[in-house]
Amino acid sequence: MGFEIKYIDRASKKLITEKVPGFSALRFLYYNPFGKLALNGVVKRKFLSYIFGQFMNSKLSRPWIRSFIDNYNIELSDYKKELYKFRSFNDFFYRELKPNKRSIANDIVSPADGKIVAFDCVEKNTLFYVKGSEFSLSDFLKEEDLSEKYRNGSLAIIRLAPSDYHRFHFPASGNINQSKRIKGKYYSVSPIAMKKSLEIFCQNKREYSTLKTEKLGDILISEIGATFVGSIQQTYKPNTFVKKGNEKGYFAFGGSSILLLFEKGKIKIDDDIIENTKNGLETNIMVGERIATPL
């Protein structure tokens, strides 16, 4: 079985191999019988992510910053703080961009930097990467009325790797309500893990809120935690009008994902993203880059 993680570079349309932190460990945890015992017994538990998060908040984690930047070619000139000003690895991890470092396109845009997969109809496209990886709205939202609202609607998932910018933004303008939390585990959201089952999204800790828009219907925005994600921090003010591209919040250390749900008949996801998803490939994306248009 091949374990390389490949994605499509949207600009060049080339197939790229992703450099993944902890690649061997992830392969062991999700594909080795002994690794699965460790995964289900320890790794998915909250206390491990909490302890690791506390370390990442401490000054002891600062030495990791320089090597991480060098290893993943992170361009620090895009961000507000200089290297010596970061107090901890987490302070670096959820670093803020300088103003105007991301252009905000027309229509519906990506809320985060990362890799995207998308489905025009979530109910008809329940397979992702391999057969058997089913995604259930009812299991994910834990609320039947809300599940029914988005039935046969469109779904987009943006996966943030540890080396990505980890603040997330609004994909459109509208009125945003209070975020609701759903308790869960701390499984990895790496494609290595997701190739086993998309049900991971229905098991992990997550939050969601609804963005009410004038022409695009109600967009459900969900932030999903993962292994070593100590917290999901919302920085927006609930029950206010927000502009497309405004910051919504950030993730503490670890891989994580943003999931967007759109009502049926409201939007059309861009063809290249849909086609790549059908081929079992993610597409790299940046905050503010167009991902869909209104119908």
PDB file of C-alpha atoms in Angstrom:
ATOM      1  CA  MET A   1       0.000   0.000   0.000  1.00  0.00           C
ATOM      2  CA  GLY A   2       1.363   3.438  -0.973  1.00  0.00           C
ATOM      3  CA  PHE A   3       1.617   5.943   1.857  1.00  0.00           C
ATOM      4  CA  GLU A   4       2.864   9.034   0.039  1.00  0.00           C
ATOM      5  CA  ILE A   5       0.528  12.008   0.381  1.00  0.00           C
ATOM      6  CA  LYS A   6       0.078  13.774  -2.939  1.00  0.00           C
ATOM      7  CA  TYR A   7      -1.979  16.822  -3.840  1.00  0.00           C
ATOM      8  CA  ILE A   8      -2.577  19.067  -6.839  1.00  0.00           C
ATOM      9  CA  ASP A   9      -0.908  22.477  -6.940  1.00  0.00           C
ATOM     10  CA  ARG A  10      -3.786  24.634  -8.144  1.00  0.00           C
ATOM     11  CA  ALA A  11      -1.708  27.179 -10.066  1.00  0.00           C
ATOM     12  CA  SER A  12       0.583  24.777 -11.954  1.00  0.00           C
ATOM     13  CA  LYS A  13      -1.826  21.782 -11.908  1.00  0.00           C
ATOM     14  CA  LYS A  14       1.188  19.631 -10.998  1.00  0.00           C
ATOM     15  CA  LEU A  15       1.097  16.652  -8.649  1.00  0.00           C
ATOM     16  CA  ILE A  16       3.107  17.416  -5.504  1.00  0.00           C
ATOM     17  CA  THR A  17       4.274  15.093  -2.707  1.00  0.00           C
ATOM     18  CA  GLU A  18       3.603  16.600   0.713  1.00  0.00           C
ATOM     19  CA  LYS A  19       6.203  16.638   3.453  1.00  0.00           C
ATOM     20  CA  VAL A  20       4.377  15.364   6.534  1.00  0.00           C
ATOM     21  CA  PRO A  21       5.597  15.743  10.146  1.00  0.00           C
ATOM     22  CA  GLY A  22       5.418  12.410  11.997  1.00  0.00           C
ATOM     23  CA  PHE A  23       4.800  10.449   8.783  1.00  0.00           C
ATOM     24  CA  SER A  24       6.190   7.137  10.079  1.00  0.00           C
ATOM     25  CA  ALA A  25       4.317   7.493  13.365  1.00  0.00           C
ATOM     26  CA  LEU A  26       1.009   8.098  11.578  1.00  0.00           C
ATOM     27  CA  ARG A  27       1.524   5.076   9.355  1.00  0.00           C
ATOM     28  CA  PHE A  28       2.253   2.935  12.432  1.00  0.00           C
ATOM     29  CA  LEU A  29      -0.798   4.209  14.350  1.00  0.00           C
ATOM     30  CA  TYR A  30      -3.346   3.693  11.581  1.00  0.00           C
ATOM     31  CA  TYR A  31      -2.058   0.637   9.706  1.00  0.00           C
ATOM     32  CA  ASN A  32      -0.198  -1.487  12.260  1.00  0.00           C
ATOM     33  CA  PRO A  33      -2.229  -3.640  14.721  1.00  0.00           C
ATOM     34  CA  PHE A  34      -0.009  -2.624  17.637  1.00  0.00           C
ATOM     35  CA  GLY A  35      -0.213   1.000  16.561  1.00  0.00           C
ATOM     36  CA  LYS A  36      -4.008   0.816  16.612  1.00  0.00           C
ATOM     37  CA  LEU A  37      -3.871  -0.316  20.241  1.00  0.00           C
ATOM     38  CA  ALA A  38      -1.822   2.766  21.116  1.00  0.00           C
ATOM     39  CA  LEU A  39      -4.124   4.985  19.067  1.00  0.00           C
ATOM     40  CA  ASN A  40      -7.309   3.817  20.751  1.00  0.00           C
ATOM     41  CA  GLY A  41      -5.794   3.575  24.196  1.00  0.00           C
ATOM     42  CA  VAL A  42      -3.718   6.740  24.444  1.00  0.00           C
ATOM     43  CA  VAL A  43      -3.232   8.987  21.407  1.00  0.00           C
ATOM     44  CA  LYS A  44      -6.898   9.901  20.836  1.00  0.00           C
ATOM     45  CA  ARG A  45      -7.331  10.877  24.511  1.00  0.00           C
ATOM     46  CA  LYS A  46      -7.715  14.487  25.593  1.00  0.00           C
ATOM     47  CA  PHE A  47      -5.042  14.371  28.293  1.00  0.00           C
ATOM     48  CA  LEU A  48      -2.223  13.660  25.824  1.00  0.00           C
ATOM     49  CA  SER A  49      -3.168  16.608  23.623  1.00  0.00           C
ATOM     50  CA  TYR A  50      -3.570  18.754  26.758  1.00  0.00           C
ATOM     51  CA  ILE A  51      -0.127  17.856  28.133  1.00  0.00           C
ATOM     52  CA  PHE A  52       1.538  18.396  24.771  1.00  0.00           C
ATOM     53  CA  GLY A  53      -0.328  21.690  24.382  1.00  0.00           C
ATOM     54  CA  GLN A  54       0.971  22.896  27.742  1.00  0.00           C
ATOM     55  CA  PHE A  55       4.523  22.156  26.651  1.00  0.00           C
ATOM     56  CA  MET A  56       3.967  24.022  23.373  1.00  0.00           C
ATOM     57  CA  ASN A  57       2.770  27.048  25.391  1.00  0.00           C
ATOM     58  CA  SER A  58       5.967  27.099  27.460  1.00  0.00           C
ATOM     59  CA  LYS A  59       9.319  28.748  26.781  1.00  0.00           C
ATOM     60  CA  LEU A  60      10.846  25.273  26.648  1.00  0.00           C
ATOM     61  CA  SER A  61       9.303  24.810  23.189  1.00  0.00           C
ATOM     62  CA  ARG A  62      11.009  27.872  21.651  1.00  0.00           C
ATOM     63  CA  PRO A  63      14.038  25.935  20.283  1.00  0.00           C
ATOM     64  CA  TRP A  64      11.666  23.991  18.018  1.00  0.00           C
ATOM     65  CA  ILE A  65      10.681  27.120  16.073  1.00  0.00           C
ATOM     66  CA  ARG A  66      13.864  27.682  14.083  1.00  0.00           C
ATOM     67  CA  SER A  67      14.211  24.067  12.936  1.00  0.00           C
ATOM     68  CA  PHE A  68      10.500  23.931  12.008  1.00  0.00           C
ATOM     69  CA  ILE A  69      10.822  27.079   9.872  1.00  0.00           C
ATOM     70  CA  ASP A  70      13.895  25.692   8.103  1.00  0.00           C
ATOM     71  CA  ASN A  71      12.421  22.237   7.582  1.00  0.00           C
ATOM     72  CA  TYR A  72       9.177  23.489   6.010  1.00  0.00           C
ATOM     73  CA  ASN A  73      10.480  26.635   4.273  1.00  0.00           C
ATOM     74  CA  ILE A  74       8.096  28.994   6.088  1.00  0.00           C
ATOM     75  CA  GLU A  75       8.406  32.598   4.903  1.00  0.00           C
ATOM     76  CA  LEU A  76       8.397  34.639   8.112  1.00  0.00           C
ATOM     77  CA  SER A  77       8.292  37.958   6.247  1.00  0.00           C
ATOM     78  CA  ASP A  78       4.548  37.304   5.649  1.00  0.00           C
ATOM     79  CA  TYR A  79       3.846  37.510   9.391  1.00  0.00           C
ATOM     80  CA  LYS A  80       3.628  40.300  11.960  1.00  0.00           C
ATOM     81  CA  LYS A  81       6.190  39.023  14.476  1.00  0.00           C
ATOM     82  CA  GLU A  82       9.894  38.535  13.961  1.00  0.00           C
ATOM     83  CA  LEU A  83      11.441  35.226  15.023  1.00  0.00           C
ATOM     84  CA  TYR A  84      12.932  36.441  18.313  1.00  0.00           C
ATOM     85  CA  LYS A  85       9.563  37.820  19.496  1.00  0.00           C
ATOM     86  CA  PHE A  86       7.759  34.476  19.666  1.00  0.00           C
ATOM     87  CA  ARG A  87       7.320  33.445  23.320  1.00  0.00           C
ATOM     88  CA  SER A  88       6.653  29.740  22.612  1.00  0.00           C
ATOM     89  CA  PHE A  89       6.102  27.321  19.740  1.00  0.00           C
ATOM     90  CA  ASN A  90       2.334  27.846  20.008  1.00  0.00           C
ATOM     91  CA  ASP A  91       2.824  31.614  19.796  1.00  0.00           C
ATOM     92  CA  PHE A  92       4.615  30.949  16.503  1.00  0.00           C
ATOM     93  CA  PHE A  93       2.121  28.269  15.422  1.00  0.00           C
ATOM     94  CA  TYR A  94      -0.896  30.609  15.397  1.00  0.00           C
ATOM     95  CA  ARG A  95       1.125  33.561  14.106  1.00  0.00           C
ATOM     96  CA  GLU A  96      -0.767  36.461  12.520  1.00  0.00           C
ATOM     97  CA  LEU A  97      -0.380  37.540   8.917  1.00  0.00           C
ATOM     98  CA  LYS A  98       0.599  41.072   7.999  1.00  0.00           C
ATOM     99  CA  PRO A  99      -2.297  43.114   6.547  1.00  0.00           C
ATOM    100  CA  ASN A 100      -3.077  42.470   2.856  1.00  0.00           C
ATOM    101  CA  LYS A 101      -0.912  39.326   2.645  1.00  0.00           C
ATOM    102  CA  ARG A 102      -3.934  37.426   1.312  1.00  0.00           C
ATOM    103  CA  SER A 103      -6.119  38.760  -1.513  1.00  0.00           C
ATOM    104  CA  ILE A 104      -9.845  38.222  -0.990  1.00  0.00           C
ATOM    105  CA  ALA A 105     -11.510  37.020  -4.203  1.00  0.00           C
ATOM    106  CA  ASN A 106     -15.098  37.451  -5.344  1.00  0.00           C
ATOM    107  CA  ASP A 107     -17.802  34.876  -4.527  1.00  0.00           C
ATOM    108  CA  ILE A 108     -17.115  32.198  -1.832  1.00  0.00           C
ATOM    109  CA  VAL A 109     -13.526  31.938  -0.613  1.00  0.00           C
ATOM    110  CA  SER A 110     -11.389  29.547   1.366  1.00  0.00           C
ATOM    111  CA  PRO A 111     -11.439  30.228   5.113  1.00  0.00           C
ATOM    112  CA  ALA A 112      -7.927  28.818   5.591  1.00  0.00           C
ATOM    113  CA  ASP A 113      -4.604  27.888   4.027  1.00  0.00           C
ATOM    114  CA  GLY A 114      -4.466  24.156   3.407  1.00  0.00           C
ATOM    115  CA  LYS A 115      -5.615  21.348   1.124  1.00  0.00           C
ATOM    116  CA  ILE A 116      -9.249  21.107   0.007  1.00  0.00           C
ATOM    117  CA  VAL A 117     -11.613  18.348  -1.084  1.00  0.00           C
ATOM    118  CA  ALA A 118     -15.236  19.095  -1.967  1.00  0.00           C
ATOM    119  CA  PHE A 119     -18.491  17.457  -3.018  1.00  0.00           C
ATOM    120  CA  ASP A 120     -21.393  19.097  -4.883  1.00  0.00           C
ATOM    121  CA  CYS A 121     -23.811  16.795  -3.060  1.00  0.00           C
ATOM    122  CA  VAL A 122     -22.747  15.346   0.267  1.00  0.00           C
ATOM    123  CA  GLU A 123     -25.443  12.647   0.248  1.00  0.00           C
ATOM    124  CA  LYS A 124     -24.410  11.292  -3.168  1.00  0.00           C
ATOM    125  CA  ASN A 125     -20.669  11.508  -2.603  1.00  0.00           C
ATOM    126  CA  THR A 126     -20.002   9.636   0.609  1.00  0.00           C
ATOM    127  CA  LEU A 127     -16.786   8.021  -0.601  1.00  0.00           C
ATOM    128  CA  PHE A 128     -13.457   9.712  -0.068  1.00  0.00           C
ATOM    129  CA  TYR A 129     -10.126   8.155  -1.145  1.00  0.00           C
ATOM    130  CA  VAL A 130     -11.262   4.570  -0.579  1.00  0.00           C
ATOM    131  CA  LYS A 131     -14.567   2.699  -0.561  1.00  0.00           C
ATOM    132  CA  GLY A 132     -16.259   2.434   2.800  1.00  0.00           C
ATOM    133  CA  SER A 133     -15.303   5.867   4.156  1.00  0.00           C
ATOM    134  CA  GLU A 134     -18.809   7.128   4.834  1.00  0.00           C
ATOM    135  CA  PHE A 135     -19.658  10.583   6.109  1.00  0.00           C
ATOM    136  CA  SER A 136     -22.963  11.098   7.928  1.00  0.00           C
ATOM    137  CA  LEU A 137     -24.407  14.569   8.551  1.00  0.00           C
ATOM    138  CA  SER A 138     -26.449  13.232  11.458  1.00  0.00           C
ATOM    139  CA  ASP A 139     -23.381  11.780  13.165  1.00  0.00           C
ATOM    140  CA  PHE A 140     -21.353  14.899  12.505  1.00  0.00           C
ATOM    141  CA  LEU A 141     -23.849  17.558  13.639  1.00  0.00           C
ATOM    142  CA  LYS A 142     -25.677  15.555  16.338  1.00  0.00           C
ATOM    143  CA  GLU A 143     -28.835  17.509  15.471  1.00  0.00           C
ATOM    144  CA  GLU A 144     -31.469  16.071  13.120  1.00  0.00           C
ATOM    145  CA  ASP A 145     -33.127  19.356  12.091  1.00  0.00           C
ATOM    146  CA  LEU A 146     -29.782  20.854  11.167  1.00  0.00           C
ATOM    147  CA  SER A 147     -28.759  17.694   9.318  1.00  0.00           C
ATOM    148  CA  GLU A 148     -31.958  17.850   7.284  1.00  0.00           C
ATOM    149  CA  LYS A 149     -31.294  21.501   6.409  1.00  0.00           C
ATOM    150  CA  TYR A 150     -28.023  20.600   4.650  1.00  0.00           C
ATOM    151  CA  ARG A 151     -29.126  17.290   3.181  1.00  0.00           C
ATOM    152  CA  ASN A 152     -28.166  17.124  -0.515  1.00  0.00           C
ATOM    153  CA  GLY A 153     -26.175  20.311  -0.027  1.00  0.00           C
ATOM    154  CA  SER A 154     -22.491  20.887  -0.854  1.00  0.00           C
ATOM    155  CA  LEU A 155     -19.543  20.034   1.379  1.00  0.00           C
ATOM    156  CA  ALA A 156     -15.961  21.347   1.450  1.00  0.00           C
ATOM    157  CA  ILE A 157     -13.171  20.209   3.796  1.00  0.00           C
ATOM    158  CA  ILE A 158      -9.957  22.205   4.166  1.00  0.00           C
ATOM    159  CA  ARG A 159      -7.157  20.305   5.917  1.00  0.00           C
ATOM    160  CA  LEU A 160      -4.485  22.339   7.669  1.00  0.00           C
ATOM    161  CA  ALA A 161      -1.074  20.695   7.989  1.00  0.00           C
ATOM    162  CA  PRO A 162       1.131  21.653  10.965  1.00  0.00           C
ATOM    163  CA  SER A 163       3.279  23.837   8.688  1.00  0.00           C
ATOM    164  CA  ASP A 164       0.277  25.893   7.464  1.00  0.00           C
ATOM    165  CA  TYR A 165      -0.970  29.260   8.708  1.00  0.00           C
ATOM    166  CA  HIS A 166      -3.416  28.304  11.476  1.00  0.00           C
ATOM    167  CA  ARG A 167      -5.827  31.204  11.736  1.00  0.00           C
ATOM    168  CA  PHE A 168      -9.170  30.803   9.988  1.00  0.00           C
ATOM    169  CA  HIS A 169     -11.444  33.380   8.376  1.00  0.00           C
ATOM    170  CA  PHE A 170     -14.983  33.872   7.078  1.00  0.00           C
ATOM    171  CA  PRO A 171     -15.720  32.498   3.564  1.00  0.00           C
ATOM    172  CA  ALA A 172     -18.438  35.106   2.918  1.00  0.00           C
ATOM    173  CA  SER A 173     -20.062  38.142   4.530  1.00  0.00           C
ATOM    174  CA  GLY A 174     -23.093  37.766   6.775  1.00  0.00           C
ATOM    175  CA  ASN A 175     -24.401  37.459  10.310  1.00  0.00           C
ATOM    176  CA  ILE A 176     -22.635  34.886  12.485  1.00  0.00           C
ATOM    177  CA  ASN A 177     -24.112  33.194  15.553  1.00  0.00           C
ATOM    178  CA  GLN A 178     -22.543  31.666  18.670  1.00  0.00           C
ATOM    179  CA  SER A 179     -20.247  28.686  18.131  1.00  0.00           C
ATOM    180  CA  LYS A 180     -21.513  25.359  19.484  1.00  0.00           C
ATOM    181  CA  ARG A 181     -19.105  22.704  20.820  1.00  0.00           C
ATOM    182  CA  ILE A 182     -19.344  18.960  20.332  1.00  0.00           C
ATOM    183  CA  LYS A 183     -17.137  16.759  22.521  1.00  0.00           C
ATOM    184  CA  GLY A 184     -14.998  14.151  20.850  1.00  0.00           C
ATOM    185  CA  LYS A 185     -11.664  12.377  20.481  1.00  0.00           C
ATOM    186  CA  TYR A 186      -8.342  13.575  19.076  1.00  0.00           C
ATOM    187  CA  TYR A 187      -7.646  11.409  16.023  1.00  0.00           C
ATOM    188  CA  SER A 188      -5.269  12.680  13.335  1.00  0.00           C
ATOM    189  CA  VAL A 189      -6.888  14.314  10.279  1.00  0.00           C
ATOM    190  CA  SER A 190      -3.928  13.503   8.029  1.00  0.00           C
ATOM    191  CA  PRO A 191      -4.871  11.787   4.729  1.00  0.00           C
ATOM    192  CA  ILE A 192      -3.076   8.729   6.104  1.00  0.00           C
ATOM    193  CA  ALA A 193      -5.777   8.576   8.770  1.00  0.00           C
ATOM    194  CA  MET A 194      -8.635   9.680   6.512  1.00  0.00           C
ATOM    195  CA  LYS A 195      -7.854   6.948   4.007  1.00  0.00           C
ATOM    196  CA  LYS A 196      -9.050   4.578   6.716  1.00  0.00           C
ATOM    197  CA  SER A 197     -12.334   6.395   7.294  1.00  0.00           C
ATOM    198  CA  LEU A 198     -13.894   9.817   6.908  1.00  0.00           C
ATOM    199  CA  GLU A 199     -15.834   8.965  10.080  1.00  0.00           C
ATOM    200  CA  ILE A 200     -12.902  10.530  11.959  1.00  0.00           C
ATOM    201  CA  PHE A 201     -14.653  13.863  11.450  1.00  0.00           C
ATOM    202  CA  CYS A 202     -17.710  12.500  13.242  1.00  0.00           C
ATOM    203  CA  GLN A 203     -15.610  11.329  16.196  1.00  0.00           C
ATOM    204  CA  ASN A 204     -13.242  14.250  16.815  1.00  0.00           C
ATOM    205  CA  LYS A 205     -13.771  17.301  18.989  1.00  0.00           C
ATOM    206  CA  ARG A 206     -15.376  20.040  16.906  1.00  0.00           C
ATOM    207  CA  GLU A 207     -17.283  23.321  16.931  1.00  0.00           C
ATOM    208  CA  TYR A 208     -19.720  24.831  14.466  1.00  0.00           C
ATOM    209  CA  SER A 209     -21.501  28.105  13.825  1.00  0.00           C
ATOM    210  CA  THR A 210     -23.858  29.372  11.129  1.00  0.00           C
ATOM    211  CA  LEU A 211     -23.140  32.303   8.828  1.00  0.00           C
ATOM    212  CA  LYS A 212     -26.414  33.766   7.520  1.00  0.00           C
ATOM    213  CA  THR A 213     -25.849  35.411   4.141  1.00  0.00           C
ATOM    214  CA  GLU A 214     -28.058  37.445   1.847  1.00  0.00           C
ATOM    215  CA  LYS A 215     -27.668  35.378  -1.344  1.00  0.00           C
ATOM    216  CA  LEU A 216     -25.802  32.197  -0.382  1.00  0.00           C
ATOM    217  CA  GLY A 217     -28.158  30.855   2.259  1.00  0.00           C
ATOM    218  CA  ASP A 218     -26.877  29.701   5.637  1.00  0.00           C
ATOM    219  CA  ILE A 219     -23.271  28.475   5.552  1.00  0.00           C
ATOM    220  CA  LEU A 220     -22.302  26.128   8.371  1.00  0.00           C
ATOM    221  CA  ILE A 221     -18.664  26.549   9.423  1.00  0.00           C
ATOM    222  CA  SER A 222     -17.130  23.811  11.559  1.00  0.00           C
ATOM    223  CA  GLU A 223     -13.658  23.708  13.090  1.00  0.00           C
ATOM    224  CA  ILE A 224     -12.359  20.195  13.816  1.00  0.00           C
ATOM    225  CA  GLY A 225      -9.630  19.362  16.306  1.00  0.00           C
ATOM    226  CA  ALA A 226      -7.094  16.554  15.895  1.00  0.00           C
ATOM    227  CA  THR A 227      -4.129  14.868  17.557  1.00  0.00           C
ATOM    228  CA  PHE A 228      -2.201  17.435  19.638  1.00  0.00           C
ATOM    229  CA  VAL A 229      -4.650  20.267  18.842  1.00  0.00           C
ATOM    230  CA  GLY A 230      -4.897  21.701  22.345  1.00  0.00           C
ATOM    231  CA  SER A 231      -7.709  24.099  21.608  1.00  0.00           C
ATOM    232  CA  ILE A 232      -9.940  25.812  19.064  1.00  0.00           C
ATOM    233  CA  GLN A 233     -10.056  29.535  19.819  1.00  0.00           C
ATOM    234  CA  GLN A 234     -12.862  31.715  18.435  1.00  0.00           C
ATOM    235  CA  THR A 235     -11.858  35.391  18.167  1.00  0.00           C
ATOM    236  CA  TYR A 236     -14.981  36.776  16.492  1.00  0.00           C
ATOM    237  CA  LYS A 237     -17.901  38.442  18.271  1.00  0.00           C
ATOM    238  CA  PRO A 238     -21.063  36.273  18.037  1.00  0.00           C
ATOM    239  CA  ASN A 239     -24.362  37.648  16.716  1.00  0.00           C
ATOM    240  CA  THR A 240     -22.720  40.362  14.637  1.00  0.00           C
ATOM    241  CA  PHE A 241     -22.269  41.119  10.944  1.00  0.00           C
ATOM    242  CA  VAL A 242     -18.853  40.005   9.648  1.00  0.00           C
ATOM    243  CA  LYS A 243     -17.091  40.688   6.376  1.00  0.00           C
ATOM    244  CA  LYS A 244     -15.653  38.044   4.087  1.00  0.00           C
ATOM    245  CA  GLY A 245     -12.007  37.479   4.960  1.00  0.00           C
ATOM    246  CA  ASN A 246     -12.323  38.710   8.560  1.00  0.00           C
ATOM    247  CA  GLU A 247     -10.601  36.496  11.135  1.00  0.00           C
ATOM    248  CA  LYS A 248     -12.865  33.977  12.876  1.00  0.00           C
ATOM    249  CA  GLY A 249     -10.352  32.254  15.157  1.00  0.00           C
ATOM    250  CA  TYR A 250      -7.298  30.009  15.330  1.00  0.00           C
ATOM    251  CA  PHE A 251      -6.074  26.513  16.209  1.00  0.00           C
ATOM    252  CA  ALA A 252      -3.374  25.742  18.747  1.00  0.00           C
ATOM    253  CA  PHE A 253      -0.657  23.223  17.826  1.00  0.00           C
ATOM    254  CA  GLY A 254      -1.440  20.243  15.595  1.00  0.00           C
ATOM    255  CA  GLY A 255      -3.142  19.256  12.373  1.00  0.00           C
ATOM    256  CA  SER A 256      -6.755  20.341  12.023  1.00  0.00           C
ATOM    257  CA  SER A 257      -9.567  20.977   9.532  1.00  0.00           C
ATOM    258  CA  ILE A 258     -12.343  23.376   8.558  1.00  0.00           C
ATOM    259  CA  LEU A 259     -15.576  21.904   7.209  1.00  0.00           C
ATOM    260  CA  LEU A 260     -18.101  24.008   5.266  1.00  0.00           C
ATOM    261  CA  LEU A 261     -21.697  22.982   4.539  1.00  0.00           C
ATOM    262  CA  PHE A 262     -23.857  24.813   1.997  1.00  0.00           C
ATOM    263  CA  GLU A 263     -27.613  24.475   1.471  1.00  0.00           C
ATOM    264  CA  LYS A 264     -28.820  22.685  -1.656  1.00  0.00           C
ATOM    265  CA  GLY A 265     -28.990  24.848  -4.778  1.00  0.00           C
ATOM    266  CA  LYS A 266     -27.137  27.849  -3.355  1.00  0.00           C
ATOM    267  CA  ILE A 267     -23.569  27.483  -4.666  1.00  0.00           C
ATOM    268  CA  LYS A 268     -21.420  25.665  -7.228  1.00  0.00           C
ATOM    269  CA  ILE A 269     -17.976  24.488  -6.161  1.00  0.00           C
ATOM    270  CA  ASP A 270     -15.204  25.190  -8.684  1.00  0.00           C
ATOM    271  CA  ASP A 271     -14.770  22.446 -11.291  1.00  0.00           C
ATOM    272  CA  ASP A 272     -11.058  21.836 -10.696  1.00  0.00           C
ATOM    273  CA  ILE A 273     -11.596  21.168  -6.989  1.00  0.00           C
ATOM    274  CA  ILE A 274     -14.460  18.763  -7.717  1.00  0.00           C
ATOM    275  CA  GLU A 275     -12.477  16.929 -10.394  1.00  0.00           C
ATOM    276  CA  ASN A 276      -9.409  16.527  -8.187  1.00  0.00           C
ATOM    277  CA  THR A 277     -11.594  15.215  -5.367  1.00  0.00           C
ATOM    278  CA  LYS A 278     -13.158  12.634  -7.701  1.00  0.00           C
ATOM    279  CA  ASN A 279      -9.624  11.491  -8.482  1.00  0.00           C
ATOM    280  CA  GLY A 280      -8.887  11.089  -4.770  1.00  0.00           C
ATOM    281  CA  LEU A 281      -6.647  14.160  -4.590  1.00  0.00           C
ATOM    282  CA  GLU A 282      -6.648  17.305  -2.503  1.00  0.00           C
ATOM    283  CA  THR A 283      -6.010  20.748  -4.014  1.00  0.00           C
ATOM    284  CA  ASN A 284      -3.829  23.303  -2.243  1.00  0.00           C
ATOM    285  CA  ILE A 285      -5.674  26.506  -1.325  1.00  0.00           C
ATOM    286  CA  MET A 286      -5.018  29.834   0.404  1.00  0.00           C
ATOM    287  CA  VAL A 287      -7.165  32.093   2.583  1.00  0.00           C
ATOM    288  CA  GLY A 288      -9.263  34.313   0.341  1.00  0.00           C
ATOM    289  CA  GLU A 289      -8.908  32.166  -2.779  1.00  0.00           C
ATOM    290  CA  ARG A 290     -12.178  31.424  -4.585  1.00  0.00           C
ATOM    291  CA  ILE A 291     -13.603  27.949  -4.056  1.00  0.00           C
ATOM    292  CA  ALA A 292     -17.208  28.354  -5.256  1.00  0.00           C
ATOM    293  CA  THR A 293     -19.683  30.670  -7.001  1.00  0.00           C
ATOM    294  CA  PRO A 294     -23.367  31.470  -6.305  1.00  0.00           C
ATOM    295  CA  LEU A 295     -26.073  29.749  -8.353  1.00  0.00           C
TER     296      LEU A 295
END
